[in-house]
PDB file of C-alpha atoms and ligand atoms in Angstrom:
ATOM      1  CA  MET D   1       0.000   0.000   0.000  1.00 35.00           C
ATOM      2  CA  ALA D   2       0.928   3.564  -0.076  1.00 37.00           C
ATOM      3  CA  SER D   3       4.022   4.086   1.878  1.00 37.00           C
ATOM      4  CA  THR D   4       3.215   7.290   3.613  1.00 37.00           C
ATOM      5  CA  LEU D   5       6.277   9.406   3.620  1.00 35.00           C
ATOM      6  CA  LYS D   6       6.415  10.961   6.971  1.00 33.00           C
ATOM      7  CA  VAL D   7       7.554  14.151   5.516  1.00 31.00           C
ATOM      8  CA  VAL D   8       8.943  16.063   8.379  1.00 32.00           C
ATOM      9  CA  LEU D   9       8.169  19.702   7.954  1.00 31.00           C
ATOM     10  CA  LEU D  10      10.911  21.911   9.011  1.00 29.00           C
ATOM     11  CA  LEU D  11       9.145  24.277  11.184  1.00 31.00           C
ATOM     12  CA  LEU D  12       9.616  26.974  13.612  1.00 31.00           C
ATOM     13  CA  PHE D  13       8.793  24.813  16.520  1.00 32.00           C
ATOM     14  CA  SER D  14      10.174  21.510  15.525  1.00 34.00           C
ATOM     15  CA  SER D  15      12.868  20.446  17.889  1.00 37.00           C
ATOM     16  CA  PHE D  16      14.887  17.397  18.596  1.00 38.00           C
ATOM     17  CA  THR D  17      14.064  15.525  21.714  1.00 40.00           C
ATOM     18  CA  ILE D  18      17.025  14.889  23.877  1.00 40.00           C
ATOM     19  CA  SER D  19      16.950  11.727  25.894  1.00 42.00           C
ATOM     20  CA  PRO D  20      19.317  12.409  28.718  1.00 44.00           C
ATOM     21  CA  ILE D  21      20.936   9.442  30.318  1.00 46.00           C
ATOM     22  CA  SER D  22      19.060   9.201  33.518  1.00 47.00           C
ATOM     23  CA  CYS D  23      20.880   7.885  36.522  1.00 49.00           C
ATOM     24  CA  TYR D  24      18.597   9.389  39.129  1.00 51.00           C
ATOM     25  CA  LYS D  25      16.674   6.401  40.174  1.00 54.00           C
ATOM     26  CA  GLY D  26      13.465   7.311  41.936  1.00 61.00           C
ATOM     27  CA  ALA D  27      13.144  10.845  40.569  1.00 72.00           C
ATOM     28  CA  GLN D  28      12.438  11.885  37.045  1.00 81.00           C
ATOM     29  CA  HIS D  29      15.209  13.865  35.375  1.00 87.00           C
ATOM     30  CA  PRO D  30      13.752  17.284  34.481  1.00 91.00           C
ATOM     31  CA  LEU D  31      14.672  16.728  30.826  1.00 91.00           C
ATOM     32  CA  ASP D  32      13.183  13.249  30.549  1.00 91.00           C
ATOM     33  CA  PRO D  33      10.828  13.087  27.566  1.00 93.00           C
ATOM     34  CA  LEU D  34       7.110  12.844  28.241  1.00 95.00           C
ATOM     35  CA  SER D  35       6.032   9.362  29.251  1.00 92.00           C
ATOM     36  CA  PRO D  36       3.138   7.581  27.518  1.00 93.00           C
ATOM     37  CA  LYS D  37       1.024   8.341  30.603  1.00 94.00           C
ATOM     38  CA  GLU D  38       1.886  12.023  30.411  1.00 96.00           C
ATOM     39  CA  LEU D  39       1.094  12.119  26.688  1.00 97.00           C
ATOM     40  CA  THR D  40      -2.338  10.645  27.364  1.00 97.00           C
ATOM     41  CA  LEU D  41      -2.886  13.189  30.131  1.00 97.00           C
ATOM     42  CA  VAL D  42      -2.017  16.030  27.763  1.00 97.00           C
ATOM     43  CA  GLN D  43      -4.497  14.683  25.238  1.00 95.00           C
ATOM     44  CA  THR D  44      -7.258  14.441  27.854  1.00 94.00           C
ATOM     45  CA  ILE D  45      -6.670  17.929  29.257  1.00 96.00           C
ATOM     46  CA  VAL D  46      -6.451  19.635  25.858  1.00 95.00           C
ATOM     47  CA  LYS D  47      -9.442  17.814  24.367  1.00 92.00           C
ATOM     48  CA  LYS D  48     -11.561  18.659  27.398  1.00 91.00           C
ATOM     49  CA  SER D  49     -10.742  22.343  27.057  1.00 90.00           C
ATOM     50  CA  TYR D  50     -12.162  22.354  23.533  1.00 82.00           C
ATOM     51  CA  ASN D  51     -15.659  21.302  24.515  1.00 69.00           C
ATOM     52  CA  PRO D  52     -16.001  17.933  22.807  1.00 63.00           C
ATOM     53  CA  SER D  53     -19.781  18.418  22.435  1.00 68.00           C
ATOM     54  CA  SER D  54     -19.116  21.153  19.888  1.00 70.00           C
ATOM     55  CA  ASN D  55     -17.904  19.876  16.555  1.00 72.00           C
ATOM     56  CA  ASN D  56     -14.472  21.419  16.766  1.00 72.00           C
ATOM     57  CA  SER D  57     -12.085  18.962  15.282  1.00 81.00           C
ATOM     58  CA  ILE D  58      -8.757  19.132  16.994  1.00 90.00           C
ATOM     59  CA  SER D  59      -5.516  17.665  15.774  1.00 92.00           C
ATOM     60  CA  PHE D  60      -2.246  17.390  17.637  1.00 95.00           C
ATOM     61  CA  HIS D  61       0.791  18.385  15.580  1.00 96.00           C
ATOM     62  CA  TYR D  62       3.411  18.484  18.272  1.00 96.00           C
ATOM     63  CA  VAL D  63       3.501  17.380  21.886  1.00 97.00           C
ATOM     64  CA  GLY D  64       6.737  17.496  23.824  1.00 97.00           C
ATOM     65  CA  LEU D  65       8.323  18.453  27.072  1.00 97.00           C
ATOM     66  CA  ASP D  66       8.297  22.145  27.873  1.00 97.00           C
ATOM     67  CA  GLU D  67      11.818  22.230  29.185  1.00 96.00           C
ATOM     68  CA  PRO D  68      12.443  23.929  32.500  1.00 94.00           C
ATOM     69  CA  GLU D  69      14.878  26.863  32.590  1.00 94.00           C
ATOM     70  CA  LYS D  70      18.533  25.916  32.699  1.00 94.00           C
ATOM     71  CA  PRO D  71      19.178  27.330  36.227  1.00 93.00           C
ATOM     72  CA  THR D  72      16.287  25.210  37.521  1.00 90.00           C
ATOM     73  CA  VAL D  73      17.808  22.084  36.001  1.00 91.00           C
ATOM     74  CA  LEU D  74      21.275  22.944  37.328  1.00 90.00           C
ATOM     75  CA  SER D  75      19.953  23.536  40.805  1.00 89.00           C
ATOM     76  CA  TRP D  76      18.117  20.209  40.669  1.00 89.00           C
ATOM     77  CA  LEU D  77      21.336  18.504  39.596  1.00 87.00           C
ATOM     78  CA  SER D  78      23.421  20.174  42.303  1.00 87.00           C
ATOM     79  CA  LYS D  79      21.577  18.475  45.141  1.00 81.00           C
ATOM     80  CA  PRO D  80      21.003  14.807  44.468  1.00 64.00           C
ATOM     81  CA  SER D  81      17.311  14.759  44.968  1.00 67.00           C
ATOM     82  CA  THR D  82      14.563  12.239  44.613  1.00 69.00           C
ATOM     83  CA  LYS D  83      12.065  15.017  44.065  1.00 80.00           C
ATOM     84  CA  THR D  84      10.582  15.276  40.575  1.00 81.00           C
ATOM     85  CA  LEU D  85      10.257  18.865  39.365  1.00 86.00           C
ATOM     86  CA  PRO D  86       6.836  20.047  38.131  1.00 89.00           C
ATOM     87  CA  ARG D  87       6.399  18.897  34.546  1.00 94.00           C
ATOM     88  CA  ARG D  88       4.978  20.907  31.657  1.00 97.00           C
ATOM     89  CA  ALA D  89       4.156  20.009  28.082  1.00 98.00           C
ATOM     90  CA  LEU D  90       4.371  22.189  24.982  1.00 98.00           C
ATOM     91  CA  VAL D  91       1.610  21.440  22.502  1.00 97.00           C
ATOM     92  CA  PHE D  92       0.725  22.622  19.006  1.00 96.00           C
ATOM     93  CA  THR D  93      -2.799  21.911  17.860  1.00 95.00           C
ATOM     94  CA  ARG D  94      -4.978  22.914  14.933  1.00 92.00           C
ATOM     95  CA  VAL D  95      -8.551  23.860  15.808  1.00 89.00           C
ATOM     96  CA  ASN D  96     -10.877  25.543  13.308  1.00 86.00           C
ATOM     97  CA  GLU D  97      -7.978  26.109  10.917  1.00 87.00           C
ATOM     98  CA  GLN D  98      -5.958  27.934  13.528  1.00 90.00           C
ATOM     99  CA  THR D  99      -2.722  26.898  15.164  1.00 93.00           C
ATOM    100  CA  HIS D 100      -2.722  27.006  18.938  1.00 95.00           C
ATOM    101  CA  GLU D 101       0.380  27.083  21.042  1.00 96.00           C
ATOM    102  CA  ILE D 102      -0.486  25.581  24.394  1.00 97.00           C
ATOM    103  CA  ILE D 103       1.380  24.873  27.604  1.00 98.00           C
ATOM    104  CA  VAL D 104      -0.070  22.272  29.935  1.00 98.00           C
ATOM    105  CA  ASP D 105       0.973  22.050  33.556  1.00 97.00           C
ATOM    106  CA  LEU D 106       0.946  18.311  34.139  1.00 96.00           C
ATOM    107  CA  SER D 107       1.272  18.550  37.898  1.00 92.00           C
ATOM    108  CA  LYS D 108      -1.755  20.838  38.268  1.00 95.00           C
ATOM    109  CA  ARG D 109      -3.503  19.269  35.268  1.00 96.00           C
ATOM    110  CA  ILE D 110      -4.400  22.620  33.747  1.00 96.00           C
ATOM    111  CA  ILE D 111      -3.663  24.652  30.650  1.00 97.00           C
ATOM    112  CA  VAL D 112      -1.498  27.603  31.691  1.00 97.00           C
ATOM    113  CA  TYR D 113      -1.073  29.148  28.221  1.00 97.00           C
ATOM    114  CA  ASP D 114      -3.126  28.977  25.047  1.00 96.00           C
ATOM    115  CA  GLU D 115      -2.656  31.450  22.221  1.00 96.00           C
ATOM    116  CA  VAL D 116      -3.459  31.370  18.539  1.00 95.00           C
ATOM    117  CA  TYR D 117      -0.146  31.381  16.715  1.00 92.00           C
ATOM    118  CA  LYS D 118      -0.037  34.116  14.090  1.00 87.00           C
ATOM    119  CA  GLY D 119       3.616  34.039  13.060  1.00 82.00           C
ATOM    120  CA  LEU D 120       5.200  32.528   9.985  1.00 78.00           C
ATOM    121  CA  GLY D 121       5.417  28.813   9.429  1.00 80.00           C
ATOM    122  CA  TYR D 122       3.178  25.908  10.271  1.00 84.00           C
ATOM    123  CA  PRO D 123       3.162  23.027  12.701  1.00 89.00           C
ATOM    124  CA  LEU D 124       4.345  19.560  11.690  1.00 90.00           C
ATOM    125  CA  LEU D 125       2.154  17.547   9.354  1.00 93.00           C
ATOM    126  CA  THR D 126       0.280  14.680  10.969  1.00 95.00           C
ATOM    127  CA  ALA D 127       0.290  11.178   9.532  1.00 95.00           C
ATOM    128  CA  ASP D 128      -3.532  11.212   9.393  1.00 94.00           C
ATOM    129  CA  GLU D 129      -3.781  14.267   7.177  1.00 95.00           C
ATOM    130  CA  GLN D 130      -1.067  12.983   4.861  1.00 96.00           C
ATOM    131  CA  ILE D 131      -2.849   9.649   4.488  1.00 97.00           C
ATOM    132  CA  ALA D 132      -6.104  11.488   3.683  1.00 97.00           C
ATOM    133  CA  ALA D 133      -4.314  13.760   1.180  1.00 97.00           C
ATOM    134  CA  ILE D 134      -2.733  10.934  -0.813  1.00 97.00           C
ATOM    135  CA  GLN D 135      -6.128   9.282  -1.333  1.00 97.00           C
ATOM    136  CA  LEU D 136      -7.587  12.366  -3.012  1.00 98.00           C
ATOM    137  CA  PRO D 137      -6.104  12.012  -6.525  1.00 98.00           C
ATOM    138  CA  LEU D 138      -7.305   8.419  -6.832  1.00 97.00           C
ATOM    139  CA  LYS D 139     -10.919   9.648  -6.819  1.00 97.00           C
ATOM    140  CA  TYR D 140     -10.302  12.894  -8.690  1.00 98.00           C
ATOM    141  CA  GLY D 141     -11.775  12.871 -12.207  1.00 97.00           C
ATOM    142  CA  PRO D 142      -9.054  14.888 -13.958  1.00 98.00           C
ATOM    143  CA  PHE D 143      -6.343  12.714 -12.406  1.00 98.00           C
ATOM    144  CA  ILE D 144      -8.098   9.507 -13.469  1.00 97.00           C
ATOM    145  CA  GLU D 145      -8.239  10.987 -16.976  1.00 97.00           C
ATOM    146  CA  SER D 146      -4.519  11.747 -16.802  1.00 97.00           C
ATOM    147  CA  THR D 147      -3.705   8.147 -15.879  1.00 96.00           C
ATOM    148  CA  LYS D 148      -5.854   6.896 -18.764  1.00 95.00           C
ATOM    149  CA  ARG D 149      -4.003   9.190 -21.159  1.00 94.00           C
ATOM    150  CA  ARG D 150      -0.787   7.510 -20.009  1.00 95.00           C
ATOM    151  CA  ASP D 151      -2.250   3.986 -20.295  1.00 95.00           C
ATOM    152  CA  LEU D 152      -1.852   3.430 -16.580  1.00 96.00           C
ATOM    153  CA  ASN D 153      -4.194   1.441 -14.370  1.00 96.00           C
ATOM    154  CA  VAL D 154      -5.158   3.677 -11.454  1.00 95.00           C
ATOM    155  CA  SER D 155      -5.339   0.602  -9.153  1.00 95.00           C
ATOM    156  CA  TYR D 156      -1.539   0.615  -9.184  1.00 96.00           C
ATOM    157  CA  VAL D 157      -1.095   4.301  -8.510  1.00 97.00           C
ATOM    158  CA  VAL D 158       0.192   5.330  -5.098  1.00 96.00           C
ATOM    159  CA  CYS D 159       0.858   8.859  -4.020  1.00 97.00           C
ATOM    160  CA  SER D 160       2.951  10.607  -1.480  1.00 96.00           C
ATOM    161  CA  THR D 161       3.022  14.073   0.038  1.00 96.00           C
ATOM    162  CA  PHE D 162       5.784  16.599  -0.271  1.00 94.00           C
ATOM    163  CA  THR D 163       5.734  19.939   1.440  1.00 87.00           C
ATOM    164  CA  VAL D 164       5.696  22.887  -0.898  1.00 79.00           C
ATOM    165  CA  GLY D 165       8.532  24.380   1.092  1.00 74.00           C
ATOM    166  CA  TRP D 166       8.792  27.655   2.830  1.00 72.00           C
ATOM    167  CA  PHE D 167      11.659  29.874   1.917  1.00 73.00           C
ATOM    168  CA  GLY D 168      11.028  32.710   4.315  1.00 70.00           C
ATOM    169  CA  GLY D 169       9.859  36.171   3.473  1.00 67.00           C
ATOM    170  CA  VAL D 170       6.500  35.711   1.821  1.00 68.00           C
ATOM    171  CA  GLU D 171       3.745  34.862   4.208  1.00 66.00           C
ATOM    172  CA  ARG D 172       1.650  31.896   3.201  1.00 67.00           C
ATOM    173  CA  THR D 173      -1.912  31.731   4.316  1.00 73.00           C
ATOM    174  CA  LYS D 174      -2.736  28.131   3.499  1.00 84.00           C
ATOM    175  CA  ARG D 175      -1.418  24.788   4.659  1.00 89.00           C
ATOM    176  CA  VAL D 176      -0.811  23.045   1.362  1.00 92.00           C
ATOM    177  CA  VAL D 177       1.236  20.059   0.225  1.00 94.00           C
ATOM    178  CA  LYS D 178       2.266  18.816  -3.172  1.00 96.00           C
ATOM    179  CA  VAL D 179       1.121  15.308  -3.958  1.00 97.00           C
ATOM    180  CA  GLN D 180       3.323  13.269  -6.282  1.00 97.00           C
ATOM    181  CA  CYS D 181       2.090   9.949  -7.616  1.00 97.00           C
ATOM    182  CA  PHE D 182       3.982   6.830  -8.645  1.00 97.00           C
ATOM    183  CA  TYR D 183       3.196   3.651 -10.511  1.00 96.00           C
ATOM    184  CA  ASN D 184       4.013   0.487  -8.602  1.00 92.00           C
ATOM    185  CA  LYS D 185       2.877  -2.143 -11.068  1.00 93.00           C
ATOM    186  CA  GLY D 186       5.521  -4.848 -11.374  1.00 90.00           C
ATOM    187  CA  THR D 187       7.843  -3.419  -8.755  1.00 90.00           C
ATOM    188  CA  VAL D 188       7.933  -2.511  -5.092  1.00 90.00           C
ATOM    189  CA  ASN D 189      10.323   0.317  -5.888  1.00 91.00           C
ATOM    190  CA  LEU D 190       7.685   2.854  -6.670  1.00 89.00           C
ATOM    191  CA  TYR D 191      10.007   5.826  -6.344  1.00 92.00           C
ATOM    192  CA  LEU D 192      11.654   4.792  -9.603  1.00 93.00           C
ATOM    193  CA  ARG D 193       8.355   5.053 -11.420  1.00 95.00           C
ATOM    194  CA  PRO D 194       7.133   8.625 -10.937  1.00 96.00           C
ATOM    195  CA  ILE D 195       4.173   9.786 -12.974  1.00 97.00           C
ATOM    196  CA  GLU D 196       5.562  13.073 -14.164  1.00 95.00           C
ATOM    197  CA  GLY D 197       4.072  16.172 -15.715  1.00 96.00           C
ATOM    198  CA  ILE D 198       1.196  16.342 -13.266  1.00 97.00           C
ATOM    199  CA  ARG D 199       0.980  18.946 -10.554  1.00 96.00           C
ATOM    200  CA  ILE D 200      -1.347  18.360  -7.641  1.00 97.00           C
ATOM    201  CA  VAL D 201      -1.664  20.690  -4.675  1.00 96.00           C
ATOM    202  CA  VAL D 202      -3.816  19.782  -1.679  1.00 96.00           C
ATOM    203  CA  ASP D 203      -5.106  22.185   0.947  1.00 95.00           C
ATOM    204  CA  LEU D 204      -4.833  20.201   4.175  1.00 94.00           C
ATOM    205  CA  ASP D 205      -7.380  22.225   6.122  1.00 91.00           C
ATOM    206  CA  LYS D 206     -10.049  21.891   3.429  1.00 93.00           C
ATOM    207  CA  MET D 207      -8.698  18.440   2.513  1.00 95.00           C
ATOM    208  CA  LYS D 208      -9.269  19.218  -1.141  1.00 97.00           C
ATOM    209  CA  ILE D 209      -7.261  19.370  -4.331  1.00 98.00           C
ATOM    210  CA  VAL D 210      -6.929  23.108  -4.928  1.00 96.00           C
ATOM    211  CA  GLU D 211      -4.573  23.105  -7.906  1.00 96.00           C
ATOM    212  CA  TYR D 212      -4.300  20.569 -10.702  1.00 98.00           C
ATOM    213  CA  SER D 213      -2.479  20.615 -13.975  1.00 97.00           C
ATOM    214  CA  ASP D 214      -1.374  17.959 -16.411  1.00 97.00           C
ATOM    215  CA  ALA D 215       1.136  19.844 -18.476  1.00 94.00           C
ATOM    216  CA  PHE D 216       3.177  17.205 -20.235  1.00 92.00           C
ATOM    217  CA  LYS D 217       3.595  13.466 -20.625  1.00 91.00           C
ATOM    218  CA  ILE D 218       6.866  11.751 -19.831  1.00 91.00           C
ATOM    219  CA  PRO D 219       7.045   7.968 -20.169  1.00 92.00           C
ATOM    220  CA  VAL D 220       6.956   6.222 -16.789  1.00 93.00           C
ATOM    221  CA  PRO D 221      10.216   4.274 -16.385  1.00 92.00           C
ATOM    222  CA  LYS D 222       9.850   0.524 -16.835  1.00 93.00           C
ATOM    223  CA  ALA D 223       9.535  -1.765 -13.823  1.00 91.00           C
ATOM    224  CA  GLU D 224      12.219  -4.258 -14.849  1.00 89.00           C
ATOM    225  CA  GLY D 225      15.416  -4.161 -12.892  1.00 86.00           C
ATOM    226  CA  THR D 226      14.142  -1.787 -10.241  1.00 88.00           C
ATOM    227  CA  ASP D 227      13.511  -4.244  -7.403  1.00 86.00           C
ATOM    228  CA  TYR D 228      15.884  -3.636  -4.529  1.00 85.00           C
ATOM    229  CA  ARG D 229      14.857  -6.578  -2.361  1.00 86.00           C
ATOM    230  CA  PHE D 230      17.658  -8.976  -1.502  1.00 80.00           C
ATOM    231  CA  SER D 231      15.655 -12.009  -2.612  1.00 80.00           C
ATOM    232  CA  LYS D 232      15.336 -10.504  -6.109  1.00 82.00           C
ATOM    233  CA  GLN D 233      19.025  -9.812  -6.586  1.00 81.00           C
ATOM    234  CA  HIS D 234      21.281 -11.911  -8.797  1.00 79.00           C
ATOM    235  CA  PRO D 235      25.055 -12.318  -8.653  1.00 78.00           C
ATOM    236  CA  PRO D 236      27.234 -10.314  -8.628  1.00 79.00           C
ATOM    237  CA  PHE D 237      24.916  -8.225  -6.415  1.00 75.00           C
ATOM    238  CA  GLY D 238      23.756 -11.155  -4.326  1.00 69.00           C
ATOM    239  CA  PRO D 239      22.556 -13.244  -2.731  1.00 64.00           C
ATOM    240  CA  ARG D 240      25.705 -15.387  -2.721  1.00 66.00           C
ATOM    241  CA  ILE D 241      27.226 -14.836   0.692  1.00 67.00           C
ATOM    242  CA  ASN D 242      29.046 -17.540   2.564  1.00 72.00           C
ATOM    243  CA  GLY D 243      27.985 -18.082   6.134  1.00 76.00           C
ATOM    244  CA  ALA D 244      29.313 -15.625   8.673  1.00 79.00           C
ATOM    245  CA  ALA D 245      28.635 -15.585  12.368  1.00 85.00           C
ATOM    246  CA  ILE D 246      28.596 -12.659  14.740  1.00 85.00           C
ATOM    247  CA  MET D 247      28.605 -13.603  18.393  1.00 88.00           C
ATOM    248  CA  GLN D 248      28.308 -11.704  21.629  1.00 88.00           C
ATOM    249  CA  THR D 249      28.946 -14.498  24.062  1.00 90.00           C
ATOM    250  CA  ASN D 250      28.240 -12.328  27.093  1.00 90.00           C
ATOM    251  CA  GLY D 251      25.214 -10.633  25.571  1.00 89.00           C
ATOM    252  CA  PRO D 252      24.999  -7.076  24.343  1.00 89.00           C
ATOM    253  CA  GLY D 253      27.223  -4.433  25.880  1.00 90.00           C
ATOM    254  CA  PHE D 254      24.324  -2.112  26.628  1.00 92.00           C
ATOM    255  CA  GLU D 255      21.101  -2.141  28.545  1.00 91.00           C
ATOM    256  CA  ILE D 256      17.804  -0.554  27.637  1.00 89.00           C
ATOM    257  CA  ASP D 257      15.686   0.755  30.468  1.00 83.00           C
ATOM    258  CA  GLY D 258      12.608   2.574  29.198  1.00 78.00           C
ATOM    259  CA  HIS D 259      13.920   5.436  27.061  1.00 79.00           C
ATOM    260  CA  THR D 260      17.431   5.335  28.497  1.00 81.00           C
ATOM    261  CA  ILE D 261      20.354   3.242  27.318  1.00 86.00           C
TER     262      ILE D 261
HETATM  263  C1  NAG P  29     -22.226  18.162  15.363  1.00 90.92           C
HETATM  264  O1  NAG P  29     -22.364  17.479  14.142  1.00 90.92           O
HETATM  265  C2  NAG P  29     -23.492  16.625  14.105  1.00 90.92           C
HETATM  266  C3  NAG P  29     -23.465  15.815  12.800  1.00 90.92           C
HETATM  267  O2  NAG P  29     -22.843  16.524  11.781  1.00 90.92           O
HETATM  268  C4  NAG P  29     -24.759  17.451  14.258  1.00 90.92           C
HETATM  269  O3  NAG P  29     -25.907  16.601  14.232  1.00 90.92           O
HETATM  270  C5  NAG P  29     -24.706  18.203  15.585  1.00 90.92           C
HETATM  271  O4  NAG P  29     -25.823  19.044  15.705  1.00 90.92           O
HETATM  272  C6  NAG P  29     -23.425  19.031  15.668  1.00 90.92           C
HETATM  273  N1  NAG P  29     -23.313  19.597  17.008  1.00 90.92           N
HETATM  274  C7  NAG P  29     -23.018  20.876  17.240  1.00 90.92           C
HETATM  275  C8  NAG P  29     -22.932  21.292  18.681  1.00 90.92           C
HETATM  276  O5  NAG P  29     -22.808  21.678  16.343  1.00 90.92           O
HETATM  277  C1  NAG P  30      -6.598  -2.625 -13.079  1.00 90.92           C
HETATM  278  O1  NAG P  30      -6.012  -3.474 -12.132  1.00 90.92           O
HETATM  279  C2  NAG P  30      -6.966  -4.183 -11.352  1.00 90.92           C
HETATM  280  C3  NAG P  30      -6.195  -4.933 -10.248  1.00 90.92           C
HETATM  281  O2  NAG P  30      -5.203  -5.783 -10.795  1.00 90.92           O
HETATM  282  C4  NAG P  30      -7.769  -5.091 -12.240  1.00 90.92           C
HETATM  283  O3  NAG P  30      -8.745  -5.764 -11.476  1.00 90.92           O
HETATM  284  C5  NAG P  30      -8.468  -4.246 -13.310  1.00 90.92           C
HETATM  285  O4  NAG P  30      -9.133  -5.069 -14.208  1.00 90.92           O
HETATM  286  C6  NAG P  30      -7.438  -3.384 -14.054  1.00 90.92           C
HETATM  287  N1  NAG P  30      -8.148  -2.485 -14.914  1.00 90.92           N
HETATM  288  C7  NAG P  30      -7.876  -2.372 -16.217  1.00 90.92           C
HETATM  289  C8  NAG P  30      -8.665  -1.378 -16.976  1.00 90.92           C
HETATM  290  O5  NAG P  30      -7.001  -3.038 -16.747  1.00 90.92           O
END
């Protein structure tokens, strides 16, 4: 099926989660990532604040630890303590086509900050909206026509989302992605069979194709010789490997404990 590219939008608020090596048994390190329980709590608190009886659809685009200030962390580290510092989560949601920046105090179980974000850039794409977007062309008349013109069977067409990019400067008012489609008949390596010449732009908030053009026809590359799977390779590229053994007689040299190694 469609391999949904989890296209990671570079965005103002995207950040890398640091998993500090925690050696403070008993207390949570202030920079520990949110636990599954905390993530669920965030979801419950935020959803409740948006009155679920109204039909506001809410989507979560980012949920992560709202890191405490550095002096707070240093002071916590200076006295070996078993006390867990109050924990807060930073959340980006979309509600009614607006981006909200929210801070949840997990200890008090309340929202302490909630503002509509009006700056440049957009929150991360969610997997759900990308999956919905890549289904759109398959039921879109002009696209079906385009596949017919290329003698392609639409049952073998799979699409993927690509962000349109943001290069600073010009303010964009819509959350849109480009959708590129591929033909995976006779191969699993669909990326080698792009259906070119077609431009599809999807508005994610309206979940609709808002721009479509079929400007030119380029032959779709043939499927033969594109399979990358080991079982399909022939010498000299494989699969003729003599047996080799890798042993760790005393087990692995590391230990995994939750999110720490
Ligand atoms: C929510 O949507 C449902 C179905 O679309 C509708 O029947 C209901 O009245 C809506 N509720 C509110 C509060 O708008
Ligand atoms: C397209 O492919 C599907 C699935 O293999 C097949 O059932 C269908 O008959 C094909 N359609 C055409 C027009 O060849």
